CSV table of C-alpha atoms in Angstrom, one decimal:
chain,number,residue,atom,x,y,z
A,1,UNK,CA,88.8,66.9,116.8
A,2,UNK,CA,91.6,64.4,116.3
A,3,UNK,CA,93.0,63.4,119.7
A,4,UNK,CA,96.7,63.5,120.4
A,5,UNK,CA,98.3,60.3,121.6
A,6,UNK,CA,98.7,59.3,125.2
A,7,UNK,CA,102.2,59.2,126.7
A,8,UNK,CA,104.2,56.2,125.5
A,9,UNK,CA,104.3,52.9,127.4
A,10,UNK,CA,106.3,49.8,126.5
A,11,UNK,CA,103.3,48.1,124.9
A,12,UNK,CA,102.4,51.2,122.8
A,13,UNK,CA,106.0,51.6,121.7
A,14,UNK,CA,106.1,48.0,120.5
A,15,UNK,CA,102.7,48.3,118.7
A,16,UNK,CA,103.6,51.6,117.0
A,17,UNK,CA,107.1,50.5,116.1
A,18,UNK,CA,105.7,47.3,114.5
A,19,UNK,CA,103.0,49.2,112.7
A,20,UNK,CA,104.9,52.2,111.4
A,21,UNK,CA,108.6,51.1,111.5
A,22,UNK,CA,108.1,47.4,110.6
A,23,UNK,CA,110.2,46.3,113.6
A,24,UNK,CA,109.4,43.3,115.8
A,25,UNK,CA,108.7,43.8,119.5
A,26,UNK,CA,112.1,42.2,120.4
A,27,UNK,CA,114.0,44.4,117.9
A,28,UNK,CA,112.2,47.5,119.2
A,29,UNK,CA,113.1,46.7,122.8
A,30,UNK,CA,116.7,45.9,122.0
A,31,UNK,CA,117.1,49.2,120.3
A,32,UNK,CA,115.2,51.1,123.0
A,33,UNK,CA,117.3,49.5,125.7
A,34,UNK,CA,120.5,50.5,123.8
A,35,UNK,CA,119.3,54.1,123.4
A,36,UNK,CA,118.4,54.1,127.2
A,37,UNK,CA,121.9,52.8,128.1
A,38,UNK,CA,123.5,55.6,126.1
A,39,UNK,CA,121.3,58.3,127.6
A,40,UNK,CA,119.0,59.1,124.7
A,41,UNK,CA,115.7,57.7,126.2
A,42,UNK,CA,114.1,57.2,129.5
A,43,UNK,CA,113.8,53.6,130.8
A,44,UNK,CA,111.9,51.8,128.1
A,45,UNK,CA,110.2,49.1,130.1
A,46,UNK,CA,107.2,50.8,131.7
A,47,UNK,CA,103.5,50.3,131.9
A,48,UNK,CA,103.0,54.0,132.8
A,49,UNK,CA,101.1,56.3,130.5
A,50,UNK,CA,100.8,59.2,132.9
A,51,UNK,CA,103.3,61.9,133.5
A,52,UNK,CA,103.4,63.0,137.1
A,53,UNK,CA,103.0,66.8,137.8
A,54,UNK,CA,106.6,66.8,139.2
A,55,UNK,CA,108.0,65.9,135.7
A,56,UNK,CA,109.5,69.0,134.1
A,57,UNK,CA,108.1,68.4,130.6
A,58,UNK,CA,109.0,71.9,129.4
A,59,UNK,CA,112.7,71.3,130.1
A,60,UNK,CA,112.5,68.0,128.1
A,61,UNK,CA,110.8,69.8,125.2
A,62,UNK,CA,113.4,72.6,125.4
A,63,UNK,CA,116.2,69.9,124.7
A,64,UNK,CA,114.5,69.3,121.3
A,65,UNK,CA,114.7,73.0,120.1
A,66,UNK,CA,118.0,72.4,118.3
A,67,UNK,CA,116.8,69.4,116.3
A,68,UNK,CA,116.4,70.3,112.6
A,69,UNK,CA,113.5,67.9,112.2
A,70,UNK,CA,111.2,69.2,114.9
A,71,UNK,CA,113.0,72.0,116.7
A,72,UNK,CA,110.7,74.7,115.4
A,73,UNK,CA,107.7,72.7,116.6
A,74,UNK,CA,109.3,72.3,120.1
A,75,UNK,CA,110.0,76.0,120.2
A,76,UNK,CA,106.5,76.8,119.3
A,77,UNK,CA,105.1,74.6,122.1
A,78,UNK,CA,107.1,76.6,124.6
A,79,UNK,CA,106.9,80.0,123.1
A,80,UNK,CA,103.2,80.3,122.1
A,81,UNK,CA,101.1,82.3,124.4
A,82,UNK,CA,98.5,82.2,125.7
A,83,UNK,CA,98.6,78.5,126.4
A,84,UNK,CA,95.1,78.1,124.9
A,85,UNK,CA,96.4,79.3,121.5
A,86,UNK,CA,96.8,76.8,118.7
A,87,UNK,CA,100.4,75.4,118.8
A,88,UNK,CA,100.9,76.0,122.5
A,89,UNK,CA,102.1,73.4,125.1
A,90,UNK,CA,99.3,71.4,126.7
A,91,UNK,CA,99.9,68.9,129.6
A,92,UNK,CA,99.6,65.4,128.2
A,93,UNK,CA,96.4,63.4,128.4
A,94,UNK,CA,96.4,61.0,131.4
A,95,UNK,CA,96.2,57.3,130.6
A,96,UNK,CA,95.0,54.9,133.3
A,97,UNK,CA,98.3,53.0,134.1
A,98,UNK,CA,101.0,54.1,136.5
A,99,UNK,CA,103.5,51.4,137.5
A,100,UNK,CA,104.9,53.9,140.2
A,101,UNK,CA,108.4,53.0,139.1
A,102,UNK,CA,109.1,54.8,135.8
A,103,UNK,CA,107.6,57.6,133.7
A,104,UNK,CA,106.3,57.1,130.2
A,105,UNK,CA,109.0,56.6,127.6
A,106,UNK,CA,110.5,59.9,126.4
A,107,UNK,CA,113.7,61.4,125.0
A,108,UNK,CA,116.2,62.5,127.6
A,109,UNK,CA,118.5,64.4,125.3
A,110,UNK,CA,118.6,65.8,121.8
A,111,UNK,CA,120.1,63.6,119.0
A,112,UNK,CA,120.8,65.0,115.6
A,113,UNK,CA,119.7,63.1,112.6
A,114,UNK,CA,123.2,61.8,111.9
A,115,UNK,CA,124.0,60.9,115.4
A,116,UNK,CA,123.1,57.2,115.2
A,117,UNK,CA,125.2,54.5,113.5
A,118,UNK,CA,122.2,52.4,112.6
A,119,UNK,CA,119.1,53.5,110.7
A,120,UNK,CA,116.8,51.5,113.1
A,121,UNK,CA,118.1,53.4,116.1
A,122,UNK,CA,117.4,56.7,114.3
A,123,UNK,CA,113.8,55.4,113.5
A,124,UNK,CA,113.1,54.4,117.1
A,125,UNK,CA,114.5,57.6,118.5
A,126,UNK,CA,112.5,59.6,115.9
A,127,UNK,CA,109.3,57.8,116.9
A,128,UNK,CA,109.8,58.3,120.6
A,129,UNK,CA,110.8,62.0,120.2
A,130,UNK,CA,107.9,62.8,117.9
A,131,UNK,CA,105.4,60.9,120.1
A,132,UNK,CA,106.6,62.8,123.1
A,133,UNK,CA,106.2,66.2,121.4
A,134,UNK,CA,102.8,65.2,120.0
A,135,UNK,CA,101.5,64.2,123.4
A,136,UNK,CA,102.5,67.6,124.7
A,137,UNK,CA,100.7,69.4,121.9
A,138,UNK,CA,97.1,70.2,121.4
A,139,UNK,CA,94.5,68.1,119.6
A,140,UNK,CA,94.0,68.7,116.0
A,141,UNK,CA,90.9,70.8,115.3
A,142,UNK,CA,88.7,70.6,112.3
A,143,UNK,CA,85.2,70.6,110.9
A,144,UNK,CA,83.4,67.9,109.0
A,145,UNK,CA,80.4,68.4,106.8
A,146,UNK,CA,78.2,65.6,105.6
A,147,UNK,CA,75.7,66.1,102.7
A,148,UNK,CA,73.1,63.5,101.9
A,149,UNK,CA,71.3,63.6,98.5
A,150,UNK,CA,68.3,61.5,97.9
A,151,UNK,CA,67.3,60.9,94.3
A,152,UNK,CA,63.9,59.4,93.8
A,153,UNK,CA,62.9,56.7,96.3
A,154,UNK,CA,66.0,54.5,96.2
A,155,UNK,CA,69.1,56.4,95.4
A,156,UNK,CA,71.0,58.0,98.3
A,157,UNK,CA,74.4,59.7,97.9
A,158,UNK,CA,76.6,60.8,100.7
A,159,UNK,CA,79.5,63.2,100.5
A,160,UNK,CA,81.8,64.3,103.4
A,161,UNK,CA,84.2,67.1,103.6
A,162,UNK,CA,86.8,67.9,106.3
A,163,UNK,CA,88.5,71.2,106.9
A,164,UNK,CA,91.4,71.1,109.3
A,165,UNK,CA,91.6,74.4,111.1
A,166,UNK,CA,94.6,73.6,113.4
A,167,UNK,CA,96.9,70.6,112.8
A,168,UNK,CA,98.6,71.0,116.1
A,169,UNK,CA,100.1,67.6,117.1
A,170,UNK,CA,99.8,66.3,113.5
A,171,UNK,CA,102.5,68.8,112.4
A,172,UNK,CA,105.1,66.7,114.3
A,173,UNK,CA,103.6,63.3,114.2
A,174,UNK,CA,103.4,62.0,110.6
A,175,UNK,CA,102.5,58.5,111.8
A,176,UNK,CA,98.9,59.5,112.3
A,177,UNK,CA,96.9,61.4,109.7
A,178,UNK,CA,93.6,63.2,109.5
A,179,UNK,CA,93.2,63.9,105.9
A,180,UNK,CA,91.5,67.0,104.6
A,181,UNK,CA,88.9,66.3,101.8
A,182,UNK,CA,86.7,68.5,99.7
């Protein structure tokens, strides 16, 4: 099993933006604040990594149906039944921080790929939206096999193989990978 990410806090947004988008913490927060002020993101300065049960996550996912990049994934989250089936919505994992002031960072409206003037805004929005959808998806499921071969008294060879049965959150979250090998 490859575990889906926790809901997005400020520190996690900064870490992931630095790692995957090559933006500094200050740049990330300036962009996120601008996106918040224009209504694209929730308040970006939060330690919270827990969505309260009163948060209508399905409505937030539904806003993403029209996006050509991940709209089909959002639709599948909502339309797949039963909820235990691969690809179906699953309530996000609970972190251990709740600042009691703001929910985790998430998109608050849909934004087409050409809606932003600056590429960095598009990248940060893309990261937040994909992260949100990934945390509302199921874990990736796979099987790994390890074969040990002992030749004589000294030589040991090891081979591992991974078969991914259900990619689930990995289909929308290209930042994390779980590579299949043979």
